[in-house]
Each structure stands twice: as structure tokens, then as C-alpha cells.
Coordinates of C-alpha atoms in Angstrom, one line a residue:
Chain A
X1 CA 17.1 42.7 -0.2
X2 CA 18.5 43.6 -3.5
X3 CA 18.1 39.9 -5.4
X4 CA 18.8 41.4 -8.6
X5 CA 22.8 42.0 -8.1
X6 CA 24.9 43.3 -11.0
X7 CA 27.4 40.2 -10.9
X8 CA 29.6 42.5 -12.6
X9 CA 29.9 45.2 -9.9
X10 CA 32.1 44.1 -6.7
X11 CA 31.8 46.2 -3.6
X12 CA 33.6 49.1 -3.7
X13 CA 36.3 49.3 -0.1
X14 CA 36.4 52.9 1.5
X15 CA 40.5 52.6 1.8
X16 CA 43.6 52.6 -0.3
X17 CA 46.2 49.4 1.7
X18 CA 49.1 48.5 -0.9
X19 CA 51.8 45.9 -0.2
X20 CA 55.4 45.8 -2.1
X21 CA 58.1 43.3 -1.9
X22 CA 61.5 45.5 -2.2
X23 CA 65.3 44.0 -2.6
X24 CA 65.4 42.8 1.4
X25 CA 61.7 43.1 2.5
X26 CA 58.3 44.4 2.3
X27 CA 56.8 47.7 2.5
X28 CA 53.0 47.9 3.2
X29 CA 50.9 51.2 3.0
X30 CA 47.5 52.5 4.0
X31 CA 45.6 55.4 4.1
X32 CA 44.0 56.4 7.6
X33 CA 40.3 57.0 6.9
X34 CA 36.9 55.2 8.3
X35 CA 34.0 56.8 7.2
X36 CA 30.4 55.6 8.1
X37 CA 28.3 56.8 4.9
X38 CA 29.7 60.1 4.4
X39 CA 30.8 61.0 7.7
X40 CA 34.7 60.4 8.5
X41 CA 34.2 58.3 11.9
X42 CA 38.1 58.3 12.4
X43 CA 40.7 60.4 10.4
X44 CA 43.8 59.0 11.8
X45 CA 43.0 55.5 11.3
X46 CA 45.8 52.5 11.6
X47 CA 45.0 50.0 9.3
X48 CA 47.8 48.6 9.4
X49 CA 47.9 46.0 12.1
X50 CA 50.4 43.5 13.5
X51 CA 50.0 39.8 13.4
X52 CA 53.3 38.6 15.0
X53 CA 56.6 40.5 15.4
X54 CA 57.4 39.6 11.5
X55 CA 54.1 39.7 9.7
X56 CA 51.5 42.6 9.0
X57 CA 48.1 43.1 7.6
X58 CA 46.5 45.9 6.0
X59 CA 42.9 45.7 5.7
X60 CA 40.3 47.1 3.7
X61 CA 36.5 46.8 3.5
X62 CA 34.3 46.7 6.6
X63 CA 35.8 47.6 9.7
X64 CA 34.6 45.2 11.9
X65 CA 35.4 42.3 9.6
X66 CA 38.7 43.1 9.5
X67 CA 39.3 43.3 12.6
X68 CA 38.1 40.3 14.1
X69 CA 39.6 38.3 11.4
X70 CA 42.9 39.9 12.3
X71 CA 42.2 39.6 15.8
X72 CA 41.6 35.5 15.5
X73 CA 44.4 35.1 13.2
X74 CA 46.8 36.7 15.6
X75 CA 45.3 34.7 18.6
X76 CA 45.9 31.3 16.6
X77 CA 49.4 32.5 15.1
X78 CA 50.7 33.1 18.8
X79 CA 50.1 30.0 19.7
X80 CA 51.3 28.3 16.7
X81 CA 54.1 29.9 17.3
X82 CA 54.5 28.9 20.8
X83 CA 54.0 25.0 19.3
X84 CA 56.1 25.6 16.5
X85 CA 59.1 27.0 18.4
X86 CA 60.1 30.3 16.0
X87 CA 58.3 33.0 14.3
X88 CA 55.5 32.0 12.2
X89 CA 55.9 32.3 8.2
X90 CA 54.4 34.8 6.0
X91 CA 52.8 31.9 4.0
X92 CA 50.8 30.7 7.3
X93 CA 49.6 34.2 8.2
X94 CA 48.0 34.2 4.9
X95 CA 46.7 31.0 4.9
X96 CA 44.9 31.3 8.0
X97 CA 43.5 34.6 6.9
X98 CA 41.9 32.8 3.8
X99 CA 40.6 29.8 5.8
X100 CA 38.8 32.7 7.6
X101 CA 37.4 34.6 4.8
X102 CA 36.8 32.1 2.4
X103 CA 35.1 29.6 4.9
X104 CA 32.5 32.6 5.7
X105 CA 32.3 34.5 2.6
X106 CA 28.6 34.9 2.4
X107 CA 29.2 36.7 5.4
X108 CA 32.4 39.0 5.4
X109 CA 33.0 42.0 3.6
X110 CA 36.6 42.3 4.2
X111 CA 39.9 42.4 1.3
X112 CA 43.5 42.0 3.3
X113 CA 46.8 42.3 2.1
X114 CA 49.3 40.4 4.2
X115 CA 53.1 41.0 4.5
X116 CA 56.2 40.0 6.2
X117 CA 59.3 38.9 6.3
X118 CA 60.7 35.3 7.4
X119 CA 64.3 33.6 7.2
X120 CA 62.8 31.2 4.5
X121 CA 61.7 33.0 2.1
X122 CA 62.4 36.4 2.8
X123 CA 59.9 39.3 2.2
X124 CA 56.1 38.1 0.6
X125 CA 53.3 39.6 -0.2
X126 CA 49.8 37.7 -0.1
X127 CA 46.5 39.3 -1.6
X128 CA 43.4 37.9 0.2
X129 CA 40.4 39.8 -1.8
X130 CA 36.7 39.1 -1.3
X131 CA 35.9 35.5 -1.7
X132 CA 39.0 34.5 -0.1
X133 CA 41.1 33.8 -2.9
X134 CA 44.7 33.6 -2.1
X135 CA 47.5 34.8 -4.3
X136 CA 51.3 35.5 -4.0
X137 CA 52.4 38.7 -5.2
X138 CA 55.2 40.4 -5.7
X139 CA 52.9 43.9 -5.1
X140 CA 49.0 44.2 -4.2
X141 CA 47.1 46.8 -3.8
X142 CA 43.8 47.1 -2.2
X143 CA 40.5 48.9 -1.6
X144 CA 38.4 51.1 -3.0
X145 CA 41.4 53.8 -3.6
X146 CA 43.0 51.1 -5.4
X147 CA 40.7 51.0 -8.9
X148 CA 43.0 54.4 -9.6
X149 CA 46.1 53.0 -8.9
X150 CA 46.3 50.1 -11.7
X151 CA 47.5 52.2 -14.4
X152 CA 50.1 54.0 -12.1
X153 CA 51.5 50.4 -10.8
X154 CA 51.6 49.1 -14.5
X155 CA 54.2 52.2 -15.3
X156 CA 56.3 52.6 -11.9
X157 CA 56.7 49.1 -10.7
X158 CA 60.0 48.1 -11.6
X159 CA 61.2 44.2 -9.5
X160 CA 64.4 44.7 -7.4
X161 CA 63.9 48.1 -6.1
X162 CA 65.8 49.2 -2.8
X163 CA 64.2 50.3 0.7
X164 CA 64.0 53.9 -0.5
X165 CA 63.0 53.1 -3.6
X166 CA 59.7 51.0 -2.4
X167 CA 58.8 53.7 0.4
X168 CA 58.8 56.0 -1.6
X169 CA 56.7 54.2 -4.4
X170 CA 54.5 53.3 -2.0
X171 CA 53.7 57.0 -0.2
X172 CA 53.2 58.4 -4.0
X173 CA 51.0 55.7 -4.4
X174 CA 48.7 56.0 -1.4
X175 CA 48.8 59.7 -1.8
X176 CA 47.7 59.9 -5.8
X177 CA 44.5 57.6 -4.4
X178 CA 43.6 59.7 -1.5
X179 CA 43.8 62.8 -4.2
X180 CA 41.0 61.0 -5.9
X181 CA 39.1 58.6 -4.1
X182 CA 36.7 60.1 -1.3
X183 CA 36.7 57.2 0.2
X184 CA 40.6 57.4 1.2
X185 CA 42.3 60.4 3.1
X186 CA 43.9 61.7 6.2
X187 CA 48.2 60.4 6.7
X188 CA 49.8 57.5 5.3
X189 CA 51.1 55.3 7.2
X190 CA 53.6 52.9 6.3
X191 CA 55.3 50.1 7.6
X192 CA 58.7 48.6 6.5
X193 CA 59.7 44.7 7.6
X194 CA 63.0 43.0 6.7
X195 CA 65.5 40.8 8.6
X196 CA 66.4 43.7 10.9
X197 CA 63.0 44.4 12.0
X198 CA 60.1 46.6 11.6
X199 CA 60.0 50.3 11.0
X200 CA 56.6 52.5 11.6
X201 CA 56.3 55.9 9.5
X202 CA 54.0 58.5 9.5
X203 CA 53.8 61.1 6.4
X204 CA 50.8 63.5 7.6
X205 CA 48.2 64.5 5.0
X206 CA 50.1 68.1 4.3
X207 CA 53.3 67.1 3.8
X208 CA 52.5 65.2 0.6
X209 CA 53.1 66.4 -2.5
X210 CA 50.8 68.4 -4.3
X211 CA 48.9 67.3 -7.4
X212 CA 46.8 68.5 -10.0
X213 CA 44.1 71.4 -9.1
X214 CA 45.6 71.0 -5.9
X215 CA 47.0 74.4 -4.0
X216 CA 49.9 75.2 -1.5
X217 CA 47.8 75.1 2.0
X218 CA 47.7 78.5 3.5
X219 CA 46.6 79.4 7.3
X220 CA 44.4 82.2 6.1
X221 CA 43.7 84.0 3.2
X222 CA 44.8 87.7 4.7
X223 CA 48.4 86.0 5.0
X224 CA 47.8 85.7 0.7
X225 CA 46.7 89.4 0.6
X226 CA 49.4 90.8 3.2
X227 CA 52.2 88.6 1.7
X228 CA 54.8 91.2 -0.8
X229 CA 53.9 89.5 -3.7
X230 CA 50.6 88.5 -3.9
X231 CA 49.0 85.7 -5.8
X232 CA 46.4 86.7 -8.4
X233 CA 42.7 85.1 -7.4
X234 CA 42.0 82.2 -9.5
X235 CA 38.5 82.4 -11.1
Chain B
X1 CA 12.9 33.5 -6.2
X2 CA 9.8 33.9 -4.2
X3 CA 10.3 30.2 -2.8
X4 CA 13.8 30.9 -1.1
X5 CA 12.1 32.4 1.6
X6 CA 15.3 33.7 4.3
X7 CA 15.1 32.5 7.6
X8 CA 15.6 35.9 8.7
X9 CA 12.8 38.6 10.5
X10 CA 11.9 41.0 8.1
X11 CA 13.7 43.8 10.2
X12 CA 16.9 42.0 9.8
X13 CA 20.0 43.8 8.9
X14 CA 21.8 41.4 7.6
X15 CA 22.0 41.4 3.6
X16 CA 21.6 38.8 1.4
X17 CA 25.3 37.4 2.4
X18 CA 24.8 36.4 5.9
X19 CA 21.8 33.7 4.6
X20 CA 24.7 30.8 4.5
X21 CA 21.7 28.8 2.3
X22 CA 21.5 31.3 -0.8
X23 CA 23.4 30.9 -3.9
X24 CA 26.4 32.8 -3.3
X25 CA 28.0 35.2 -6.3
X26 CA 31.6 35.0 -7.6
X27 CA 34.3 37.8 -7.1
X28 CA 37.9 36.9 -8.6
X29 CA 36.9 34.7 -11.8
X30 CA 38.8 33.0 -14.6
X31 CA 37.5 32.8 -18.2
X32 CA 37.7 30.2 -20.5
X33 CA 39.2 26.9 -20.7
X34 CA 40.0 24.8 -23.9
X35 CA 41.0 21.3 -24.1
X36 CA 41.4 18.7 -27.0
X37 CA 42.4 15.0 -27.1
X38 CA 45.6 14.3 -29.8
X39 CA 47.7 11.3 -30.7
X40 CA 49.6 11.2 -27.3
X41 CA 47.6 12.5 -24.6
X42 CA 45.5 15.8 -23.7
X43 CA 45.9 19.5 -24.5
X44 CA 44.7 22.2 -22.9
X45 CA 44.8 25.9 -22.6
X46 CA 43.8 28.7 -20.3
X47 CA 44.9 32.3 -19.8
X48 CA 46.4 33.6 -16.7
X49 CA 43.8 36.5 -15.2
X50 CA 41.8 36.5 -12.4
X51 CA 39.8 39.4 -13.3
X52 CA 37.4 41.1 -10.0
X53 CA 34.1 42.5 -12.1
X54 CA 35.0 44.1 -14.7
X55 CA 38.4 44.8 -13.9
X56 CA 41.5 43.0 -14.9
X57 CA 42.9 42.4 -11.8
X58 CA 45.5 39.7 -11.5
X59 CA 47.6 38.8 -14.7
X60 CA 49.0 35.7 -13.1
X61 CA 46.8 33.1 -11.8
X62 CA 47.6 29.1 -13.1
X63 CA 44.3 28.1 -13.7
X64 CA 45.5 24.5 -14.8
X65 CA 46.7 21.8 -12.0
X66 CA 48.4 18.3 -12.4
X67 CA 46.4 16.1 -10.2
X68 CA 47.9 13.0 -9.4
X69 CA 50.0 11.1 -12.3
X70 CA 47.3 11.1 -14.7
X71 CA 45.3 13.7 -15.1
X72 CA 45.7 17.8 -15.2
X73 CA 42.6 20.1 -14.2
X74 CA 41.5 23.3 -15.6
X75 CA 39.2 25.5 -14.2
X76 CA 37.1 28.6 -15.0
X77 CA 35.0 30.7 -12.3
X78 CA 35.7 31.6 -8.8
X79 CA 39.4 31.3 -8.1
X80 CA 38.7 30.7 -4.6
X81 CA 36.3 27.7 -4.9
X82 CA 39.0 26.1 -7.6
X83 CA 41.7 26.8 -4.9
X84 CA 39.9 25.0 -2.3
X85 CA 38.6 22.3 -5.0
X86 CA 42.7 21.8 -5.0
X87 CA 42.3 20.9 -1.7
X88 CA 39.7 18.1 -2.0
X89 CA 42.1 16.3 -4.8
X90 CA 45.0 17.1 -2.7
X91 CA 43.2 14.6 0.1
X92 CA 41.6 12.4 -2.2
X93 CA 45.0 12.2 -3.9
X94 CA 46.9 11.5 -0.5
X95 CA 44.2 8.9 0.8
X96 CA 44.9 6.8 -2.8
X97 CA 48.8 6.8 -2.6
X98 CA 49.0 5.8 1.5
X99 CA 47.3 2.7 0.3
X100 CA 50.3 2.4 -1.8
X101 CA 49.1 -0.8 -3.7
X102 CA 50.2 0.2 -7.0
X103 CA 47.1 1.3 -8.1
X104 CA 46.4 5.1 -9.0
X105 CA 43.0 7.6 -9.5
X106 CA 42.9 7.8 -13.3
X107 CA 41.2 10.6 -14.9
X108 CA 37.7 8.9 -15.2
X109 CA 37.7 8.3 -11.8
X110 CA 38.7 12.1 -11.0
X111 CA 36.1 13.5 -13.1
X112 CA 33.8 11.2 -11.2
X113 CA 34.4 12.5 -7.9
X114 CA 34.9 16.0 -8.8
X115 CA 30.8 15.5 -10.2
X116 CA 29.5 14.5 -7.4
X117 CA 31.4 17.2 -5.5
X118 CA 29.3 20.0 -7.8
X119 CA 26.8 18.4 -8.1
X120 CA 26.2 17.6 -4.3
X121 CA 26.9 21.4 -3.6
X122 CA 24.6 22.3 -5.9
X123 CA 21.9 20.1 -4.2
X124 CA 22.3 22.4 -1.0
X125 CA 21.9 25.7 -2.7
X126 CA 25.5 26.2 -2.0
X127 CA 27.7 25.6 -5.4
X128 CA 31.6 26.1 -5.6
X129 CA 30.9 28.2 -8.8
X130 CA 33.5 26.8 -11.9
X131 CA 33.1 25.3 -14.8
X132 CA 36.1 22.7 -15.0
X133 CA 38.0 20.5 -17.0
X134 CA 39.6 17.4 -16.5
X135 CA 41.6 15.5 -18.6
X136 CA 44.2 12.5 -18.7
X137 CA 45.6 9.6 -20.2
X138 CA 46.2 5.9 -17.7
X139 CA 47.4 2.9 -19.9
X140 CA 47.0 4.7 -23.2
X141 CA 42.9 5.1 -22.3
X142 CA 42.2 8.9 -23.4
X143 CA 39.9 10.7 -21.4
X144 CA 38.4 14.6 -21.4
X145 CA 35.6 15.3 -19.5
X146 CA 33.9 18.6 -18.3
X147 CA 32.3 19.6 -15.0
X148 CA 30.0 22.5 -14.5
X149 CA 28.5 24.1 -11.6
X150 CA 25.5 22.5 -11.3
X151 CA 26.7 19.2 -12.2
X152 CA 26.3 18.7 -15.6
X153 CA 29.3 16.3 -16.8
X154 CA 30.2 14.9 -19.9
X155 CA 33.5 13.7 -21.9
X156 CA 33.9 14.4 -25.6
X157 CA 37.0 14.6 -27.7
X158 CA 37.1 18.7 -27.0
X159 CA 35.8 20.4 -24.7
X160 CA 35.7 24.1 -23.4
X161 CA 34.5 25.8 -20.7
X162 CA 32.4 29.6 -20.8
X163 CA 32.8 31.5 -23.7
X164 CA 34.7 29.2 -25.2
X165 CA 32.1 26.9 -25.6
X166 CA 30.2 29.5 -28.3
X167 CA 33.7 30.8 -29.7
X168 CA 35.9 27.8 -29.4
X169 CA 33.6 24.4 -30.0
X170 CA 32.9 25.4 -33.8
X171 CA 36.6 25.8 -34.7
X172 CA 37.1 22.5 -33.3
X173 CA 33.9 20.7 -34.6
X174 CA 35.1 21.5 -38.1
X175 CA 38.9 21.4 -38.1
X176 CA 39.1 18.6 -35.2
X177 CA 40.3 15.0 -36.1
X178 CA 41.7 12.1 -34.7
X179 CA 45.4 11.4 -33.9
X180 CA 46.2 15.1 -34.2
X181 CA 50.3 15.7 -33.9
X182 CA 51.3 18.0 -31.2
X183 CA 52.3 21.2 -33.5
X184 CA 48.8 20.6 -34.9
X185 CA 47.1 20.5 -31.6
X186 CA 48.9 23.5 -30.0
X187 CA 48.2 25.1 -33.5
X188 CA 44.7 24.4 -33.2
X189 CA 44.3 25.6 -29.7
X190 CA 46.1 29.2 -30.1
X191 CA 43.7 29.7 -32.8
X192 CA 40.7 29.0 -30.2
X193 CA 42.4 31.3 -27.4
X194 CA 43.2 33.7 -30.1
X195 CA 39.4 34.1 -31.3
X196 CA 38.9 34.0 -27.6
X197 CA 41.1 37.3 -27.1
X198 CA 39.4 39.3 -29.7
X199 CA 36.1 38.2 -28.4
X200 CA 35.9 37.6 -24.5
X201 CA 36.3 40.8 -22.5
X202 CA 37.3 38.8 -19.5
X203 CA 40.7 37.4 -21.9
X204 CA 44.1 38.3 -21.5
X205 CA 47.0 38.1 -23.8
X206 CA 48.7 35.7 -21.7
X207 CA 48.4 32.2 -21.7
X208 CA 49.6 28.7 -20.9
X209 CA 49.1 25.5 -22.6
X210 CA 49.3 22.1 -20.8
X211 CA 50.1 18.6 -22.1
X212 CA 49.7 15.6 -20.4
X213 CA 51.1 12.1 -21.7
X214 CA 51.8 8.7 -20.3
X215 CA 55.1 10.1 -19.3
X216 CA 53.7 12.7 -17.5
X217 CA 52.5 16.4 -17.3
X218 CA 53.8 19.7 -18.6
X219 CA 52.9 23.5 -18.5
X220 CA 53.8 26.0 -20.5
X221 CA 55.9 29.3 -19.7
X222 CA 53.2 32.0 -20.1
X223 CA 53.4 33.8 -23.2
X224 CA 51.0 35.7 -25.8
X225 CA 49.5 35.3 -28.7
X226 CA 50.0 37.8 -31.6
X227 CA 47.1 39.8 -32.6
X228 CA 45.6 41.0 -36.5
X229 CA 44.8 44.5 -37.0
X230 CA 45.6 45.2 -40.5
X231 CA 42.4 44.6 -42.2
X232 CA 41.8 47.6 -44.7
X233 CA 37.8 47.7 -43.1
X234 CA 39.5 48.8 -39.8
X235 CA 41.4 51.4 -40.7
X236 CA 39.1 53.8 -42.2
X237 CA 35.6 52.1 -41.1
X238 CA 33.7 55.0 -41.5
X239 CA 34.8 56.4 -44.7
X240 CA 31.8 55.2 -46.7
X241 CA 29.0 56.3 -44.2
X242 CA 30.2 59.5 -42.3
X243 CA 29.0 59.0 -38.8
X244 CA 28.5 55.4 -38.6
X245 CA 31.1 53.2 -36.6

């Protein structure tokens, strides 16, 4: 046991999870990979889980944390929506997530970004970091995958963007972090929730755009040598 | 910390964490808070981040609360624990007005229970890790008292909380006096939190400055402070002594 902690040195998250609040809604993101060490236990991870019909968490950190705190929170929002008689608010979702992490903080290892939509207040986005500080936001963004992210958010967040405009923030996003954290890889996943409903999409690790040092994948190199116009090797 | 033995087996794999009886460490933190009495009431400021190590994370977190009529609360250290802190005077607050006798907490009698909160925490190994400030004004009675962690309290005419107790107490020991006007006070004050933002790594240029009076509490819209560069020693520093800095 390590009593001798840098106090300035948080634990870093395997993941990138961002959360946007867009003209209507909210539009959360992930990454999909679990590693254990340096082996990638699942590559197709969802870490994007449901709560209620109208509110979403992405979580970060350790896996089991994250799940069990999503797992109790969704067993005490179902029935406090059964007591309540309609959907549950955003604002409750994330409350009960920080009663959970900050009433055992010495023990969980687990940073959650909550998101929904509800008729009161429309689309909100709640950081829960480690600690189990709670904090209203009109974006958040998460993880270890995150730390490269703050720069890019301070340039391309703009307030009142549209559907498109907040998807598409958000899969650049996620992508740019998985091109630089090894911690974060594999699809994106993203998940849109507004008054009509929730939306699930899927943008698979090759289909993002390429960035620097990165190169057009290729099944095989003879398809580069056989092609008409071949490409020069790069030393 | 020999002493502190864990009540865990020595082939444990919990970490340090899972002991619920250590010292904990903080996460999302909040630098420094100033405050000074002036003719009508209390000022105080505090910047807006919430920074996560090193990092500069969140660029919009109040760190100053009205509690009650009479008093306003500023806090430094763990966001968290101030946010649930909220939650004590939130109770203790509700419990006074459902007697609804007329009478009301005053700031003395605030700062009094937030110390024994710290410093009963602190007793059990288990603080709630800020340094705050409280300060209020009930029936033209002043008051400006400071909380820390492990329970040290005390009220003085100015106060300040983390750095700017070594950045900000010195400005106001020497250019402090009684019955200060309100442009002299907030004058006073941005000069602290300006010090403060060349100084404190954990500072951000934005900032709020509270005010509480008999009539009542008010906050500030966040703004920032303007910074000095033009020194003629900064822009060539090196000039004289090639390779220095």
C-alpha cells in the first residue's frame, strides 16, 4: 500500500464517454474498449447504458464499479418512477448516482456522465467525477481519453448547435481520443435522446476519419504492389 | 503512519480506498477564498474552477452559498464534501425556520456548528476536506470566521482560505481598515485575487465577488480580472545574462 500518494495525480480512466447538450436534446458518446492491464478484455464494449427510457449513463473508470452503481440506480429509478407516476428527471438520475459514489468514495473508482431528456427541463448533462462531485453542464467529457480532448472542446464547442451538428462533434471527438490514448479504441457508439425518443448509432473503428501518421487500411500489402499506380514505401 | 494499522490481512487486495477509517484524499478542489468585513456587511471573493489534479477542469463551479438570511459560505477544497456540507445547513436551516418563532441562525451560530461538524470528522480519521468561510451580518453584529479541516476556527476582520492566506493576508494586514466603503472593499479584494492569479496555479481568471448586508445577499456575475505584462524586465529577461531565465 502506496501511503505516499502524489495528491496531484488523479487516476487515469481507460475510456473516452463525452456528453453534449444540442438545440433539442443530448448526445452522449463512448468509445468501446475494456482492457485489463494491457490486454483488451472486450473490444466492442457498450458503455453506454440505459437508466430509464429517457436517461443514459456513460461510464468510465472501473468496470465493475460502474456497473453496479448503474445497476442500483436503475433498480431505485424504476420504482421511483412507478411511485412517482411519469418518467423520472435527468436531475434525479444524477443525484442518485452521486449519493452512490460520493457516500462510498474511499471505495469506488468510477467517473459517470449522465444524460437525458425530460419535459421540464429538456436535455441535461450531469458530470459525476471521482469523489462524487455533481455538476451541471452544458458538455462533459470523461475518462482517461478525455485529458486530450480539453483543448479541442475549448475551440469546437459552440452553445445552440443542431442534432447533426452535436453528433457529429461528438464522433470527431471520441475518435481524435481513441487516435491517442491507448487506453480508448475499437467503435463509437453514440446515443441521441430528445422529446421524440432515443436513437442508438454505431460508427465502426474504420470508418472514421483518418488522422495524422495515420494510413488508408489496406487488406494486404500485395493489393498496394499489384494496384496500377503504386504507392511509394514510406521509410 | 505506522500506528494506523488497516484492519485488513496482509494478502488483501483492496487498496488503501476500501479502509473507510483512513484519511481520504481530495479529487475536484477549489482554491482560495478571500473575505473582508466593510462598513455595511461582508465581502468575499472566490474564483469559479474546480480543478481535478493538475488540470483545470471545470471553469464554473459557485464556491460561495447564501445560507439562511444572514450569512453567505465560501469554501475551498473538495467540491464534493462542500456540496454535501450544503446539505447539512440545508437541514439545519429547515429545522430553525419550521420552528418559525421569529428567531433565525445568525452567522456566529453557523460557524459554530459548521466547527464542530470538521472538527468531529476530523476526530474519526474521516475529514470532509475544505477550508471555509463564513461570514454575516444579524442586527448590525459583523461577523467573519474561518473553518479548516481539522477544526481550527477563528473570526478576524479578514480572512482567507489556502494560498491566500500567504498571498492575500499581507495585502490586507497593511492596507485593511475599518468602515471601508464598498468600491474600496471590492477594490481591495480584486487586488488579493489578482495577486492570487499570478501566483496560485490552481487560479482562474474568473471570479465572483459576494456581499452580504442586513438587507440581504448578492453574487456577482462571473467576470475577470485584467492582468499586467508590460514590465520592461519581462520582455527581454535574458538580455543581460545570455542563458539565464
Amino acid at each position: 500500500m502506496d501511503l505516499n500518494m502524489d495528491l496531484n495525480a488523479p487516476h487515469s480512466m481507460g475510456t473516452t464517454i463525452i456528453g453534449v447538450t444540442y438545440n433539442g436534446g443530448v448526445v452522449l458518446g463512448a468509445d468501446s474498449r475494456t482492457s485489463t492491464g494491457m490486454y483488451v478484455a472486450n473490444r466492442a464494449s457498450d458503455k453506454i447504458t440505459q437508466l430509464t427510457d429517457n436517461v443514459y449513463v456513460c461510464r468510465s473508470g472501473s468496470a465493475a464499479d460502474s456497473q453496479l452503481v448503474s445497476d442500483y440506480v436503475r433498480y431505485f429509478l424504476h420504482q421511483h418512477t412507478i411511485q412517482l407516476g411519469q418518467p423520472a428527471t435527468v436531475k434525479v438520475a444524477a443525484n442518485l448516482i452521486r449519493l452512490l459514489s460520493y457516500n462510498n468514495k474511499n471505495m469506488l473508482e468510477t467517473g459517470l456522465i449522465v444524460g437525458g431528456w425530460d419535459k421540464y427541463e429538456g436535455g441535461k448533462i450531469y458530470g459525476i467525477p471521482l469523489g462524487g462531485t455533481l455538476i451541471e453542464q452544458p458538455f462533459s467529457i470523461g475518462g482517461s481519453g478525455s485529458s486530450y480532448l480539453y483543448g479541442f472542446f475549448d475551440q469546437a464547442w459552440k452553445e445552440g448547435m443542431t442534432k447533426d451538428e452535436a453528433e457529429q462533434l461528438v464522433v470527431k471527438a471520441v475518435s481524435l481520443a481513441i487516435a491517442r490514448d491507448g487506453a480508448s479504441g475499437g467503435v463509437v457508439r453514440t446515443v441521441v435522446i430528445n422529446s421524440e425518443g432515443v436513437t442508438r448509432n454505431f460508427y465502426p473503428g474504420d470508418k472514421l476519419q483518418l488522422w495524422h501518421e495515420e494510413l488508408e487500411p489496406q487488406n494486404s500489402l500485395l493489393d498496394i504492389l499489384n494496384s496500377p499506380s503504386p504507392e511509394p514505401m514510406n521509410i | 503512519m505506522d500506528f494506523m494499522a488497516s484492519k485488513q490481512p496482509e494478502n488483501s487486495l483492496l487498496g488503501p480506498e476500501a479502509d473507510s477509517q483512513r484519511t481520504l484524499y481530495p479529487y475536484v478542489t477549489g482554491t482560495s477564498v478571500v473575505a473582508l468585513k466593510y462598513k455595511d456587511g461582508i465581502l468575499m471573493a472566490a474564483d469559479m474552477g474546480g480543478s481535478y489534479g493538475s488540470t483545470l477542469r471545470y471553469k464554473n463551479v459557485e464556491r460561495m452559498k447564501a445560507i439562511g438570511k444572514h450569512s453567505l459560505l465560501g469554501a475551498s477544497g473538495e467540491i464534493s464534501d462542500f456540496q454535501e456540507i450544503l446539505r447539512y445547513l440545508d437541514d439545519l436551516i429547515l429545522y430553525d425556520n419550521m420552528w418559525d418563532d421569529g428567531n433565525s441562525l445568525g452567522p456566529k451560530e453557523v460557524h459554530n456548528y459548521l466547527t464542530r461538524v470538521m472538527y468531529n470528522r476530523r476526530n474519526k480519521f474521516n475529514p470532509l476536506w475544505n477550508s471555509l468561510v463564513l461570514g454575516g451580518i444579524k442586527n448590525g453584529q459583523k461577523y467573519l470566521g474561518t473553518v479548516s479541516m481539522i477544526g481550527v476556527n477563528f473570526e478576524d476582520d479578514h480572512v482567507a482560505t489556502g494560498f491566500g492566506n500567504h498571498l492575500a493576508r499581507p495585502i490586507l494586514r497593511q492596507e485593511w481598515h475599518e468602515n471601508l466603503s464598498f468600491e474600496d472593499g471590492v477594490k481591495l479584494l480584486e487586488k488579493c485575487m489578482r495577486v492570487l492569479l499570478y501566483r496560485d496555479r490552481s487560479a482562474i481568471n474568473k471570479l465572483q465577488i459576494a456581499k452580504i448586508t442586513e438587507e440581504g445577499m448578492t453574487i456577482s456575475q462571473p467576470y475577470s480580472l485584467k492582468t499586467y505584462w508590460e514590465f520592461s524586465a519581462f520582455e527581454n529577461p535574458t538580455q543581460g545574462a545570455v542563458g539565464s531565465w
